[in-house]
């Protein structure tokens, strides 16, 4: 909690983001199957996965590969070699599948 307070103190614009994430009725962090965002054989970058998450009204914040969590990966434009058994970590309002917004 002290980290959140430090973030808000340094960046007041983050106050509403943290309020939403920490509120019981707000968005939550989910670890979702990466096959919701890519097809087998694809090697999208984190930027591309983030765009696909955005179309689902989600915010990608990291991924899980071989049981290792990577948050805020850099560089974001390099292709990732994820398997369909890996996961994407997202902030989302809903746990299950969401409609794609076009």
mmCIF file with all atom_site columns, C-alpha atoms in Angstrom:
data_model
loop_
_atom_site.group_PDB
_atom_site.id
_atom_site.type_symbol
_atom_site.label_atom_id
_atom_site.label_alt_id
_atom_site.label_comp_id
_atom_site.label_asym_id
_atom_site.label_entity_id
_atom_site.label_seq_id
_atom_site.pdbx_PDB_ins_code
_atom_site.Cartn_x
_atom_site.Cartn_y
_atom_site.Cartn_z
_atom_site.occupancy
_atom_site.B_iso_or_equiv
_atom_site.pdbx_formal_charge
_atom_site.auth_seq_id
_atom_site.auth_comp_id
_atom_site.auth_asym_id
_atom_site.auth_atom_id
_atom_site.pdbx_PDB_model_num
ATOM 1   C CA . UNK A 1 1   ? 0.000   0.000   0.000   1.00 0.00 ? 1   UNK A CA 1
ATOM 2   C CA . UNK A 1 2   ? 2.904   2.372   0.673   1.00 0.00 ? 2   UNK A CA 1
ATOM 3   C CA . UNK A 1 3   ? 4.048   1.889   -2.931  1.00 0.00 ? 3   UNK A CA 1
ATOM 4   C CA . UNK A 1 4   ? 0.598   2.951   -4.177  1.00 0.00 ? 4   UNK A CA 1
ATOM 5   C CA . UNK A 1 5   ? 0.682   6.025   -1.946  1.00 0.00 ? 5   UNK A CA 1
ATOM 6   C CA . UNK A 1 6   ? 4.146   6.918   -3.252  1.00 0.00 ? 6   UNK A CA 1
ATOM 7   C CA . UNK A 1 7   ? 2.942   6.560   -6.862  1.00 0.00 ? 7   UNK A CA 1
ATOM 8   C CA . UNK A 1 8   ? -0.045  8.818   -6.195  1.00 0.00 ? 8   UNK A CA 1
ATOM 9   C CA . UNK A 1 9   ? 2.119   11.382  -4.401  1.00 0.00 ? 9   UNK A CA 1
ATOM 10  C CA . UNK A 1 10  ? 4.522   11.537  -7.350  1.00 0.00 ? 10  UNK A CA 1
ATOM 11  C CA . UNK A 1 11  ? 1.867   11.271  -10.087 1.00 0.00 ? 11  UNK A CA 1
ATOM 12  C CA . UNK A 1 12  ? -1.525  12.591  -9.006  1.00 0.00 ? 12  UNK A CA 1
ATOM 13  C CA . UNK A 1 13  ? -3.050  11.485  -12.315 1.00 0.00 ? 13  UNK A CA 1
ATOM 14  C CA . UNK A 1 14  ? -2.587  7.878   -11.143 1.00 0.00 ? 14  UNK A CA 1
ATOM 15  C CA . UNK A 1 15  ? -4.994  8.410   -8.241  1.00 0.00 ? 15  UNK A CA 1
ATOM 16  C CA . UNK A 1 16  ? -8.054  7.427   -10.278 1.00 0.00 ? 16  UNK A CA 1
ATOM 17  C CA . UNK A 1 17  ? -6.278  4.442   -11.823 1.00 0.00 ? 17  UNK A CA 1
ATOM 18  C CA . UNK A 1 18  ? -5.302  3.042   -8.419  1.00 0.00 ? 18  UNK A CA 1
ATOM 19  C CA . UNK A 1 19  ? -8.744  3.836   -7.006  1.00 0.00 ? 19  UNK A CA 1
ATOM 20  C CA . UNK A 1 20  ? -10.340 1.788   -9.779  1.00 0.00 ? 20  UNK A CA 1
ATOM 21  C CA . UNK A 1 21  ? -7.897  -1.118  -9.461  1.00 0.00 ? 21  UNK A CA 1
ATOM 22  C CA . UNK A 1 22  ? -8.186  -1.282  -5.663  1.00 0.00 ? 22  UNK A CA 1
ATOM 23  C CA . UNK A 1 23  ? -11.970 -0.773  -5.508  1.00 0.00 ? 23  UNK A CA 1
ATOM 24  C CA . UNK A 1 24  ? -14.004 -3.962  -5.074  1.00 0.00 ? 24  UNK A CA 1
ATOM 25  C CA . UNK A 1 25  ? -16.279 -2.852  -7.922  1.00 0.00 ? 25  UNK A CA 1
ATOM 26  C CA . UNK A 1 26  ? -13.467 -1.705  -10.213 1.00 0.00 ? 26  UNK A CA 1
ATOM 27  C CA . UNK A 1 27  ? -11.297 -3.430  -12.766 1.00 0.00 ? 27  UNK A CA 1
ATOM 28  C CA . UNK A 1 28  ? -9.154  -6.344  -11.659 1.00 0.00 ? 28  UNK A CA 1
ATOM 29  C CA . UNK A 1 29  ? -5.911  -7.985  -12.695 1.00 0.00 ? 29  UNK A CA 1
ATOM 30  C CA . UNK A 1 30  ? -6.323  -11.291 -14.538 1.00 0.00 ? 30  UNK A CA 1
ATOM 31  C CA . UNK A 1 31  ? -3.942  -13.825 -16.017 1.00 0.00 ? 31  UNK A CA 1
ATOM 32  C CA . UNK A 1 32  ? -5.589  -14.930 -19.271 1.00 0.00 ? 32  UNK A CA 1
ATOM 33  C CA . UNK A 1 33  ? -4.660  -17.579 -21.799 1.00 0.00 ? 33  UNK A CA 1
ATOM 34  C CA . UNK A 1 34  ? -2.560  -16.004 -24.518 1.00 0.00 ? 34  UNK A CA 1
ATOM 35  C CA . UNK A 1 35  ? -4.553  -17.862 -27.182 1.00 0.00 ? 35  UNK A CA 1
ATOM 36  C CA . UNK A 1 36  ? -7.237  -15.180 -26.727 1.00 0.00 ? 36  UNK A CA 1
ATOM 37  C CA . UNK A 1 37  ? -4.761  -12.723 -28.281 1.00 0.00 ? 37  UNK A CA 1
ATOM 38  C CA . UNK A 1 38  ? -2.707  -14.733 -30.774 1.00 0.00 ? 38  UNK A CA 1
ATOM 39  C CA . UNK A 1 39  ? -2.764  -17.783 -33.019 1.00 0.00 ? 39  UNK A CA 1
ATOM 40  C CA . UNK A 1 40  ? -0.406  -20.741 -32.956 1.00 0.00 ? 40  UNK A CA 1
ATOM 41  C CA . UNK A 1 41  ? 2.842   -20.005 -34.786 1.00 0.00 ? 41  UNK A CA 1
ATOM 42  C CA . UNK A 1 42  ? 2.541   -16.234 -34.333 1.00 0.00 ? 42  UNK A CA 1
ATOM 43  C CA . UNK A 1 43  ? 5.274   -14.223 -32.635 1.00 0.00 ? 43  UNK A CA 1
ATOM 44  C CA . UNK A 1 44  ? 3.618   -10.879 -31.856 1.00 0.00 ? 44  UNK A CA 1
ATOM 45  C CA . UNK A 1 45  ? 5.403   -8.145  -29.921 1.00 0.00 ? 45  UNK A CA 1
ATOM 46  C CA . UNK A 1 46  ? 4.110   -6.969  -26.560 1.00 0.00 ? 46  UNK A CA 1
ATOM 47  C CA . UNK A 1 47  ? 2.889   -3.817  -28.333 1.00 0.00 ? 47  UNK A CA 1
ATOM 48  C CA . UNK A 1 48  ? 0.803   -5.935  -30.702 1.00 0.00 ? 48  UNK A CA 1
ATOM 49  C CA . UNK A 1 49  ? -0.608  -7.976  -27.818 1.00 0.00 ? 49  UNK A CA 1
ATOM 50  C CA . UNK A 1 50  ? -1.419  -4.723  -26.015 1.00 0.00 ? 50  UNK A CA 1
ATOM 51  C CA . UNK A 1 51  ? -3.363  -3.482  -29.045 1.00 0.00 ? 51  UNK A CA 1
ATOM 52  C CA . UNK A 1 52  ? -5.307  -6.745  -29.191 1.00 0.00 ? 52  UNK A CA 1
ATOM 53  C CA . UNK A 1 53  ? -6.062  -6.500  -25.471 1.00 0.00 ? 53  UNK A CA 1
ATOM 54  C CA . UNK A 1 54  ? -7.258  -2.922  -26.001 1.00 0.00 ? 54  UNK A CA 1
ATOM 55  C CA . UNK A 1 55  ? -9.781  -4.184  -28.567 1.00 0.00 ? 55  UNK A CA 1
ATOM 56  C CA . UNK A 1 56  ? -11.161 -6.371  -25.770 1.00 0.00 ? 56  UNK A CA 1
ATOM 57  C CA . UNK A 1 57  ? -11.347 -3.363  -23.388 1.00 0.00 ? 57  UNK A CA 1
ATOM 58  C CA . UNK A 1 58  ? -8.337  -4.596  -21.444 1.00 0.00 ? 58  UNK A CA 1
ATOM 59  C CA . UNK A 1 59  ? -4.903  -3.201  -20.612 1.00 0.00 ? 59  UNK A CA 1
ATOM 60  C CA . UNK A 1 60  ? -1.983  -5.608  -20.991 1.00 0.00 ? 60  UNK A CA 1
ATOM 61  C CA . UNK A 1 61  ? 0.604   -5.132  -18.247 1.00 0.00 ? 61  UNK A CA 1
ATOM 62  C CA . UNK A 1 62  ? 2.768   -8.218  -18.708 1.00 0.00 ? 62  UNK A CA 1
ATOM 63  C CA . UNK A 1 63  ? 2.908   -11.899 -19.527 1.00 0.00 ? 63  UNK A CA 1
ATOM 64  C CA . UNK A 1 64  ? 3.749   -15.290 -18.041 1.00 0.00 ? 64  UNK A CA 1
ATOM 65  C CA . UNK A 1 65  ? 6.169   -17.503 -19.977 1.00 0.00 ? 65  UNK A CA 1
ATOM 66  C CA . UNK A 1 66  ? 7.385   -20.835 -18.597 1.00 0.00 ? 66  UNK A CA 1
ATOM 67  C CA . UNK A 1 67  ? 5.872   -19.906 -15.202 1.00 0.00 ? 67  UNK A CA 1
ATOM 68  C CA . UNK A 1 68  ? 7.966   -16.704 -15.068 1.00 0.00 ? 68  UNK A CA 1
ATOM 69  C CA . UNK A 1 69  ? 6.064   -13.420 -14.714 1.00 0.00 ? 69  UNK A CA 1
ATOM 70  C CA . UNK A 1 70  ? 7.269   -10.435 -16.735 1.00 0.00 ? 70  UNK A CA 1
ATOM 71  C CA . UNK A 1 71  ? 5.660   -7.076  -15.920 1.00 0.00 ? 71  UNK A CA 1
ATOM 72  C CA . UNK A 1 72  ? 6.063   -3.999  -18.122 1.00 0.00 ? 72  UNK A CA 1
ATOM 73  C CA . UNK A 1 73  ? 8.355   -5.805  -20.581 1.00 0.00 ? 73  UNK A CA 1
ATOM 74  C CA . UNK A 1 74  ? 10.921  -3.884  -22.570 1.00 0.00 ? 74  UNK A CA 1
ATOM 75  C CA . UNK A 1 75  ? 11.523  -3.535  -25.399 1.00 0.00 ? 75  UNK A CA 1
ATOM 76  C CA . UNK A 1 76  ? 7.875   -3.648  -26.374 1.00 0.00 ? 76  UNK A CA 1
ATOM 77  C CA . UNK A 1 77  ? 8.382   -3.821  -30.131 1.00 0.00 ? 77  UNK A CA 1
ATOM 78  C CA . UNK A 1 78  ? 10.451  -7.028  -30.327 1.00 0.00 ? 78  UNK A CA 1
ATOM 79  C CA . UNK A 1 79  ? 8.632   -10.276 -31.180 1.00 0.00 ? 79  UNK A CA 1
ATOM 80  C CA . UNK A 1 80  ? 7.892   -12.566 -28.238 1.00 0.00 ? 80  UNK A CA 1
ATOM 81  C CA . UNK A 1 81  ? 8.136   -16.305 -28.663 1.00 0.00 ? 81  UNK A CA 1
ATOM 82  C CA . UNK A 1 82  ? 5.163   -17.263 -26.523 1.00 0.00 ? 82  UNK A CA 1
ATOM 83  C CA . UNK A 1 83  ? 3.502   -20.661 -26.601 1.00 0.00 ? 83  UNK A CA 1
ATOM 84  C CA . UNK A 1 84  ? -0.256  -21.089 -26.439 1.00 0.00 ? 84  UNK A CA 1
ATOM 85  C CA . UNK A 1 85  ? 0.274   -22.452 -22.924 1.00 0.00 ? 85  UNK A CA 1
ATOM 86  C CA . UNK A 1 86  ? 1.629   -19.041 -21.803 1.00 0.00 ? 86  UNK A CA 1
ATOM 87  C CA . UNK A 1 87  ? -0.515  -16.207 -20.458 1.00 0.00 ? 87  UNK A CA 1
ATOM 88  C CA . UNK A 1 88  ? -1.095  -12.469 -20.776 1.00 0.00 ? 88  UNK A CA 1
ATOM 89  C CA . UNK A 1 89  ? -1.541  -10.380 -17.623 1.00 0.00 ? 89  UNK A CA 1
ATOM 90  C CA . UNK A 1 90  ? -4.273  -7.781  -18.106 1.00 0.00 ? 90  UNK A CA 1
ATOM 91  C CA . UNK A 1 91  ? -6.336  -5.261  -16.209 1.00 0.00 ? 91  UNK A CA 1
ATOM 92  C CA . UNK A 1 92  ? -9.953  -5.950  -17.104 1.00 0.00 ? 92  UNK A CA 1
ATOM 93  C CA . UNK A 1 93  ? -13.483 -5.431  -15.873 1.00 0.00 ? 93  UNK A CA 1
ATOM 94  C CA . UNK A 1 94  ? -14.499 -8.980  -16.722 1.00 0.00 ? 94  UNK A CA 1
ATOM 95  C CA . UNK A 1 95  ? -12.734 -12.277 -16.120 1.00 0.00 ? 95  UNK A CA 1
ATOM 96  C CA . UNK A 1 96  ? -14.031 -14.210 -19.119 1.00 0.00 ? 96  UNK A CA 1
ATOM 97  C CA . UNK A 1 97  ? -14.028 -13.477 -22.788 1.00 0.00 ? 97  UNK A CA 1
ATOM 98  C CA . UNK A 1 98  ? -15.054 -9.982  -23.743 1.00 0.00 ? 98  UNK A CA 1
ATOM 99  C CA . UNK A 1 99  ? -16.443 -8.755  -27.046 1.00 0.00 ? 99  UNK A CA 1
ATOM 100 C CA . UNK A 1 100 ? -13.950 -7.287  -29.477 1.00 0.00 ? 100 UNK A CA 1
ATOM 101 C CA . UNK A 1 101 ? -14.516 -3.585  -30.100 1.00 0.00 ? 101 UNK A CA 1
ATOM 102 C CA . UNK A 1 102 ? -13.983 -2.456  -33.699 1.00 0.00 ? 102 UNK A CA 1
#
